[in-house]
XYZ file of C-alpha atoms in Angstrom:
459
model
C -164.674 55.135 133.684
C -165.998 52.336 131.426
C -168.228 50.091 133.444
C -167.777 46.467 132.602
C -171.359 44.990 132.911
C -171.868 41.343 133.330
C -175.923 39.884 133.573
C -177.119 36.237 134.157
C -180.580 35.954 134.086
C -181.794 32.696 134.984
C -185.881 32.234 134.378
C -187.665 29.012 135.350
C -190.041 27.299 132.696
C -193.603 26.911 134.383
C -195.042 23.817 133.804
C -192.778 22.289 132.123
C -190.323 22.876 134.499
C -191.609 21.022 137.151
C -188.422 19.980 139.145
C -187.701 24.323 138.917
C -185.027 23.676 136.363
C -184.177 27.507 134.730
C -183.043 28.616 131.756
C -179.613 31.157 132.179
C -178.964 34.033 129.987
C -175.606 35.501 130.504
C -174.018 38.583 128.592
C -171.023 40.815 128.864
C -169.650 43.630 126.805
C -166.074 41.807 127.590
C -164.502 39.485 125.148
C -164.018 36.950 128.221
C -167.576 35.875 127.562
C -166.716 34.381 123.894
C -164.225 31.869 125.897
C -167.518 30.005 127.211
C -168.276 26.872 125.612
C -171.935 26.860 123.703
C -174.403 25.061 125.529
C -177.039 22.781 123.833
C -180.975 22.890 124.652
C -180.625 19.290 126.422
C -177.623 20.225 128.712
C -178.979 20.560 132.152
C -177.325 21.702 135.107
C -177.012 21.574 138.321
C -176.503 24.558 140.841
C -173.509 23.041 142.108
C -172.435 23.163 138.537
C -174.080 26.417 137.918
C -172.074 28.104 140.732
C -168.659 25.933 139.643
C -168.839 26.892 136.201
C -170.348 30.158 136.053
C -170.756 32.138 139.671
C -167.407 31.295 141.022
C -165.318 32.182 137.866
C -167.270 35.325 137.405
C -168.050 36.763 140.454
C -166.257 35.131 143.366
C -162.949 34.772 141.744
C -163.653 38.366 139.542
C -162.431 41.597 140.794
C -165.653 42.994 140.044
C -168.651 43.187 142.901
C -171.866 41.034 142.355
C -175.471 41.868 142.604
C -178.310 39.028 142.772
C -181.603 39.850 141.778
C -184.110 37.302 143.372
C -187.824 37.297 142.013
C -190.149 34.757 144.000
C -191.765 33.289 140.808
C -190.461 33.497 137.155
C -190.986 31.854 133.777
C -190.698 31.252 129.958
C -194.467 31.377 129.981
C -193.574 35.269 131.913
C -191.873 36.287 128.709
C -194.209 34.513 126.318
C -196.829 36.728 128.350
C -195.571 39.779 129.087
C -192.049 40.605 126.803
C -194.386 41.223 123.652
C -192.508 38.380 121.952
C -194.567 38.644 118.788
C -193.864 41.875 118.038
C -190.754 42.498 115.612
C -190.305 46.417 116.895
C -190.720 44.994 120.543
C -188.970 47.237 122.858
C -189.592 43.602 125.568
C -192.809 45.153 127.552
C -193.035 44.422 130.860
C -189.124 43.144 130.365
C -187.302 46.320 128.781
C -184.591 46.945 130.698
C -183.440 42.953 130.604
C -184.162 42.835 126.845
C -181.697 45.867 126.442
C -179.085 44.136 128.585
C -179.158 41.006 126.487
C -178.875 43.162 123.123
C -175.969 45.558 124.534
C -173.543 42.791 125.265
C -172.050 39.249 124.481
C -174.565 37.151 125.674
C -174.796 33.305 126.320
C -178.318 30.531 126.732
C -178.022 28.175 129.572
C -181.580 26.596 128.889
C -181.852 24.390 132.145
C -180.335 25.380 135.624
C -181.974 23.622 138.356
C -182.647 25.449 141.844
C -179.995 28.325 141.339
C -180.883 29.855 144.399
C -178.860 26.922 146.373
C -176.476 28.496 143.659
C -176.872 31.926 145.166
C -176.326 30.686 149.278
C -172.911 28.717 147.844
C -171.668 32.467 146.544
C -173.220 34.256 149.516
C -171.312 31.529 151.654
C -168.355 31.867 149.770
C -167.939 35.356 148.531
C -164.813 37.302 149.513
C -166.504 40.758 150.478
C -168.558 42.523 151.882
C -172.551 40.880 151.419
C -175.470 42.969 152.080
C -179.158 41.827 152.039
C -181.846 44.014 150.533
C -185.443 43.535 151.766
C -186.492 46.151 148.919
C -184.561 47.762 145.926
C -184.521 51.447 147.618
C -182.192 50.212 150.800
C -179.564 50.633 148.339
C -179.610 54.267 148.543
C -178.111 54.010 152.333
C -176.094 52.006 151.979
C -171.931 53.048 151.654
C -170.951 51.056 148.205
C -167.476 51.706 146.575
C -164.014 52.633 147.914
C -162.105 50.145 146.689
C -163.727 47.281 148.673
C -165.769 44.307 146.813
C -169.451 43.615 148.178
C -172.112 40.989 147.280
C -175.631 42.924 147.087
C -178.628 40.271 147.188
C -182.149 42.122 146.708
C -185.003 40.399 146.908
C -187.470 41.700 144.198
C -191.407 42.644 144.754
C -193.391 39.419 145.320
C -195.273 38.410 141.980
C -197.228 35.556 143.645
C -200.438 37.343 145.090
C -200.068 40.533 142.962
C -203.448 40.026 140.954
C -201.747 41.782 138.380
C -198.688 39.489 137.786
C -197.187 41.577 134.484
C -197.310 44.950 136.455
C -195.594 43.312 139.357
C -193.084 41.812 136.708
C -192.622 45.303 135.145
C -192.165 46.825 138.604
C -188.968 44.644 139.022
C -188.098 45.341 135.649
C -188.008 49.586 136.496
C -185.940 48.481 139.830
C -183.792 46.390 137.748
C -183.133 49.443 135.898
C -182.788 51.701 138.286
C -180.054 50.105 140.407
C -177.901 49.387 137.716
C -178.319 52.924 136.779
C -177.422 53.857 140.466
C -173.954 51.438 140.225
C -173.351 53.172 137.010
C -173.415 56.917 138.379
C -171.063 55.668 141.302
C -168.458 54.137 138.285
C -168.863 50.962 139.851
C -167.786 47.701 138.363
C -170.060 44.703 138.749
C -171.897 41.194 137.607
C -175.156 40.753 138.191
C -177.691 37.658 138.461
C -181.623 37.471 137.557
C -183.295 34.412 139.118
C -186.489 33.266 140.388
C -186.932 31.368 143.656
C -189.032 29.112 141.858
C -190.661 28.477 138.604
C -194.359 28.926 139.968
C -195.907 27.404 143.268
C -197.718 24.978 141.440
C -195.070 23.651 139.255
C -193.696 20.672 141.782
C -195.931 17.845 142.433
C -194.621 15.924 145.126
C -197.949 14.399 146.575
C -200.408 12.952 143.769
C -203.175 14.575 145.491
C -201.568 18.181 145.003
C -202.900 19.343 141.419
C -202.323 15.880 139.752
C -204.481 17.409 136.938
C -201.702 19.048 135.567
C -200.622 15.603 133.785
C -204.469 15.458 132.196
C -206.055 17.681 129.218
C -209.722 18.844 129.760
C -212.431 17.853 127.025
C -215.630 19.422 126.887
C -217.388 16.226 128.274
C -214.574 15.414 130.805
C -215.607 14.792 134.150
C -214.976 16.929 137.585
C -211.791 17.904 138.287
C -211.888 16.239 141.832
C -213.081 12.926 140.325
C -209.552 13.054 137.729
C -207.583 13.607 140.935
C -209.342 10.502 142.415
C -208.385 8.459 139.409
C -205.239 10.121 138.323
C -201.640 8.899 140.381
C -197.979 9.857 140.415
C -195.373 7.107 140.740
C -192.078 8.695 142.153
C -189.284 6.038 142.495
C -186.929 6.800 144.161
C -186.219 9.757 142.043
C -185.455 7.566 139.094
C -188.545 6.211 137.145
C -191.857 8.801 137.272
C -194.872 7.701 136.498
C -198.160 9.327 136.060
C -201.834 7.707 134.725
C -204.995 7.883 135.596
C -206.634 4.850 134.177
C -205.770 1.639 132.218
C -208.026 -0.521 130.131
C -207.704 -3.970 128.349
C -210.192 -4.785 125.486
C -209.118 -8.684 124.412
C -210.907 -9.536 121.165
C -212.986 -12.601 120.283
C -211.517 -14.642 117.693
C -214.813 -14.919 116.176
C -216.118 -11.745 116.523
C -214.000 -8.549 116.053
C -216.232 -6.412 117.101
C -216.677 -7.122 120.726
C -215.001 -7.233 123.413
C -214.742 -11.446 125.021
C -212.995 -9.817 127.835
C -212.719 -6.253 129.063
C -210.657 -4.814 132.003
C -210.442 -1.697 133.993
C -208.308 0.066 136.875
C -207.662 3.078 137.549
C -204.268 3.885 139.283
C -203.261 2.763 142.357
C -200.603 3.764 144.831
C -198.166 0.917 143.295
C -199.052 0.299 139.960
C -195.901 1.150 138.876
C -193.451 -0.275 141.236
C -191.939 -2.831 139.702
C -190.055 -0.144 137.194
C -186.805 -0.340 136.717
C -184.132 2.045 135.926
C -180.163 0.850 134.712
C -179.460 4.434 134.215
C -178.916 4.083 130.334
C -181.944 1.473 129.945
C -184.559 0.946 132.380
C -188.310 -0.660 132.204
C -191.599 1.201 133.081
C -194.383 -1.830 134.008
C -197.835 -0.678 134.539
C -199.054 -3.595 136.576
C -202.740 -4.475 138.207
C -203.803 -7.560 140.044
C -207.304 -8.981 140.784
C -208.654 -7.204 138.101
C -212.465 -9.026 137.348
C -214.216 -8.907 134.156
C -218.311 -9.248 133.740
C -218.391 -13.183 134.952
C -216.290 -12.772 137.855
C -212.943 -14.267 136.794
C -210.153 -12.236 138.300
C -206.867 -11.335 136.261
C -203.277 -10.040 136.330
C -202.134 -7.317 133.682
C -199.011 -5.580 132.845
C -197.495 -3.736 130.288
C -194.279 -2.831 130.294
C -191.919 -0.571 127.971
C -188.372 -1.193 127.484
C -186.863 2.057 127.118
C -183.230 2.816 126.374
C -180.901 6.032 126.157
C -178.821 7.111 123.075
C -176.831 10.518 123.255
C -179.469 12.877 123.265
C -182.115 10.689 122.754
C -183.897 8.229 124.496
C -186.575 6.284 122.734
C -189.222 2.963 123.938
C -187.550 -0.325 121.843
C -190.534 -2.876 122.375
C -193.560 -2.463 124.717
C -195.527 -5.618 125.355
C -198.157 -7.222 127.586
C -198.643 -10.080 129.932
C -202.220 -11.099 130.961
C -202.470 -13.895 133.210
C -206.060 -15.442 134.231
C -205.829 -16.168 138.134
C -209.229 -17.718 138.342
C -212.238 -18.891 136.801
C -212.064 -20.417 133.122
C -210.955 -24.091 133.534
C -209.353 -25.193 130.250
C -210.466 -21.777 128.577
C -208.468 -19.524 130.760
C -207.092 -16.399 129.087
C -203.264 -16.048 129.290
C -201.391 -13.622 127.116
C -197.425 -13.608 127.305
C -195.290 -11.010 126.156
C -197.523 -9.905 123.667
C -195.868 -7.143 121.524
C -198.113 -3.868 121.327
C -197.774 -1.473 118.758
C -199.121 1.941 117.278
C -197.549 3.127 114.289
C -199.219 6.634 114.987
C -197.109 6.785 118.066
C -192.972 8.918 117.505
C -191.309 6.542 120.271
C -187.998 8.672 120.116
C -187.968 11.571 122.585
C -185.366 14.142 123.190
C -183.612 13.229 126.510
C -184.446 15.989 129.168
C -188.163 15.131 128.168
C -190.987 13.192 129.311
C -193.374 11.282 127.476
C -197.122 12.263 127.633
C -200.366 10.917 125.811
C -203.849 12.190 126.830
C -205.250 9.012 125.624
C -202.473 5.912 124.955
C -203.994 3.041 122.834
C -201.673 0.203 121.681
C -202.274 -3.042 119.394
C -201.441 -6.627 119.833
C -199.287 -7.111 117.216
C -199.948 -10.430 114.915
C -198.422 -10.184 111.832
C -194.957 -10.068 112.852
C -195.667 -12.644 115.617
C -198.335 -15.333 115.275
C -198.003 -16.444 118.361
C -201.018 -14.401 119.308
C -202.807 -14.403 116.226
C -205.889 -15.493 118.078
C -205.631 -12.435 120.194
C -205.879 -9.850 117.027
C -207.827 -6.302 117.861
C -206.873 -6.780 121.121
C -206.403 -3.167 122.610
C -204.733 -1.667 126.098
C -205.932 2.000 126.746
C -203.477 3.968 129.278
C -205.436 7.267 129.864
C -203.663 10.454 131.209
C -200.229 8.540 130.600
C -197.024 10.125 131.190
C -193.520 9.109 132.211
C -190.233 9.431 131.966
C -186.430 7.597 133.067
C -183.811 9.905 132.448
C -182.204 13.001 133.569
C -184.692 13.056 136.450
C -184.313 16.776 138.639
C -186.334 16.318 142.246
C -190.554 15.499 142.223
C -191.494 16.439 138.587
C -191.662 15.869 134.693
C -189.758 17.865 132.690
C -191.127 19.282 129.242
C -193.096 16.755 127.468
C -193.539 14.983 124.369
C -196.775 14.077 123.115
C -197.758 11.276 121.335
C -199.954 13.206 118.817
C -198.091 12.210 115.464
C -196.580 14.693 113.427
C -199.172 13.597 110.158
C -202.512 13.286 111.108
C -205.392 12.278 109.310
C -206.371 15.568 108.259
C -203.337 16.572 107.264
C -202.869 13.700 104.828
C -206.096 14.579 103.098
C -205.326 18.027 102.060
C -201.509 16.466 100.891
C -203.181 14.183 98.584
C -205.420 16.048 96.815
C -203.174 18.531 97.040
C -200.539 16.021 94.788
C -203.203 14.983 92.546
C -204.188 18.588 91.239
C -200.170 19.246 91.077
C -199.711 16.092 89.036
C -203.035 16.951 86.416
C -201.438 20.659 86.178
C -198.155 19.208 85.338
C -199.034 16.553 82.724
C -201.442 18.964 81.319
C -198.143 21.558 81.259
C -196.363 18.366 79.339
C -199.060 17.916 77.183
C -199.152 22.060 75.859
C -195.561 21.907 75.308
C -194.947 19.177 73.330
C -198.018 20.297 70.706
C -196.504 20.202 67.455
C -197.207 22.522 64.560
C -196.768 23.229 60.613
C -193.300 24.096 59.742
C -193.853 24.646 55.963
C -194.567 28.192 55.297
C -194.072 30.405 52.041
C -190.796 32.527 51.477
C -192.438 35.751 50.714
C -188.862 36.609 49.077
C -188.239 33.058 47.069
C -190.348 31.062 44.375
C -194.261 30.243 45.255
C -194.911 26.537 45.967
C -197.108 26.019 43.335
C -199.347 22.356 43.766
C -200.216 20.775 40.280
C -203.957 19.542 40.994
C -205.030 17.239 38.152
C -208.407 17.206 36.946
């Protein structure tokens, strides 16, 4: 009897995953599998619409039984690790058996599932069958499967959290994997099957900024302790619509007569509200980065924000002006300092991010800009430093940041100095190549077969 084999295998992203959205991977030796519609890398989904879409159809409504695989903890970074990815003759490592299901049958990419075991509980609630709960994959040796009556198995997998050795914990699972579906096989039994984690990794959701807020930070040689970044460093969470993490701001206003000093300089580091007067208008929004009573050298106290107007295009969303108000609240007389919706810039910067992504810079630096507007000529070299920046408005899953963009240009300076000399040697080699070919020479020879030329030299 032909078994028809069906295999999700949802996998949670680390890191970048941070609200435990998961990749699927579905395949099916069954034609019935071409009939789904292709899914893109920035279509996320939800597990209600991960159960509606997918589950139900498959293995509620199916004649077929189910079987749900549930890891604690699983990745991308798992397979990047472990599956021997780099390897063109990889048989998948410590991921064989699942490689060989996704090779054997039709198979379908859902990149971004987000907590599909909520997913799982809706099909255990719902399944019509018999559902049995596995504390380890060898209970399914006593247990009575087959006879013509549909069951729901749901095995929970070997913990990988804690194992020391997480690739021969993953590998173990992978070897149970194999051997159940080998065991449904021998009995001729028809089923689909589902590979999830519980969660992408314990560490992955941030809901407290005081919970591993380093994650949003890189580490430099001559950084400073850990625990003194978490002091600094804060995560903005809005309602679950505008996140916000930075860990320190800065404001360098120029003198007008002297560009290379700073006539006022500012400095913060994050506070519990520096971000809450964001905005979000679901297809546009504003993120301000606001501080009050900030004091410079001579005492005078200030108000700064910057703010970025951000709006949403298909799969894009991408920052359409960012500018900053700095308002003088005492000291100064006459001479106060007031800046007003001064337009920052930073060419360096690619403002246009892909939509399920966040927007990260290590170390943010923007320009007053004063050629376009001269309103603020007097204000040129003025700088605003945001230092472990990182935010983002749309398509917003629980406490976290999905993957980010950085703002580390795609042309840096060192790449632009090996493409120019690099165009200037290509340019002498191909005029020199002109040059050669268009040498001209004699065309006059003697016909060995006709009359000598014969020159008449007088005396």
């Amino acid at each position: 009897m032909m078994n028809i084999f069906f295999f999700i295998c949802a996998i949670s992203s680390g890191l970048a995953f941070a609200t435990e959205n998961v990749p699927a991977l579905l395949w099916s030796p069954e034609r019935p599998m071409m009939n789904f519609p292709d899914v893109s890398s920035v279509d996320s989904f939800t597990a209600t619409d991960f159960y509606g879409q997918y589950l139900e159809p498959l293995m509620q409504k199916g004649k077929e039984n189910a079987v749900v695989f549930l890891q604690d903890k699983l990745s991308v970074d798992d397979f990047t690790n472990y599956a021997d990815v780099y390897s063109i003759d990889s048989n998948g490592g410590a991921f064989k058996n699942v490689k060989g299901f996704m090779e054997d049958h039709y198979s379908l990419e859902i990149p971004q599932v987000s907590t599909p075991q909520q997913a799982v509980e809706k099909l255990k609630e719902n399944f019509e069958g018999d559902v049995h709960m596995l504390g380890t994959p060898s209970e399914i040796e006593s247990l009575k499967l087959g006879g013509g009556k549909r069951f729901l198995l749901i095995i929970d997998l070997h913990p990988v959290i804690g194992s020391g050795d997480e690739e021969k914990a993953i590998n173990k699972n992978d070897v149970a994997i194999g051997e159940i579906t080998k065991h449904l096989q021998e009995k001729g039994i028809k089923y689909s099957a589902l590979f999830t984690g519980k969660s992408a990794a314990k560490s992955a959701v941030i809901s407290d900024p005081s919970v591993d807020s380093n994650l949003h930070s890189n580490r430099h040689l001559l950084a400073t302790d850990v625990d003194d970044i978490n002091e600094k460093c804060r995560f903005g969470n809005l309602s679950d619509t505008v996140y916000v993490f930075m860990c320190g701001f800065k404001v360098c206003v120029k003198d007008e007569k002297d560009q290379s000093k700073c006539a006022i300089e500012l400095r913060a580091n994050a506070t519990e509200d520096f971000a809450d007067s964001s905005v979000n208008r679901n297809s546009s929004g504003v993120v301000v980065i606001k501080f009050d009573d900030l004091k410079d050298d001579d005492g005078n106290k200030y108000t700064a924000a910057v703010a970025f107007e951000v709006a949403l295009i298909q799969d894009r969303w991408f920052m359409e002006r960012t500018y900053l108000n700095l308002t003088q609240t005492s000291g100064g007389g006459k001479n106060s300092t007031n800046i007003e919706n001064a337009t920052l810039i930073n060419y360096n910067l690619d403002t246009v991010i892909p939509r399920p992504y966040s927007f990260h810079c290590t170390r943010m630096r923007l320009f007053v800009e004063t050629v376009k507007d001269k309103t603020h000529k007097k204000y040129a070299g003025t700088v605003v430093t945001l230092e472990g920046f990182q935010f983002q408005m749309f398509d917003i899953n629980k406490r976290g940041f999905f993957h980010a963009q950085d703002c580390v240009g795609f042309f840096t300076r060192g790449i632009w100095m090996g493409i120019f000399p690099g165009l200037l040697l290509l340019a002498i080699l191909i005029y020199g190549t002109m040059m050669v070919l268009n040498l001209s020479v004699m065309d006059k020879f003697d016909d060995p077969k006709g009359k000598t030329i014969s020159v008449n030299v007088g005396e």
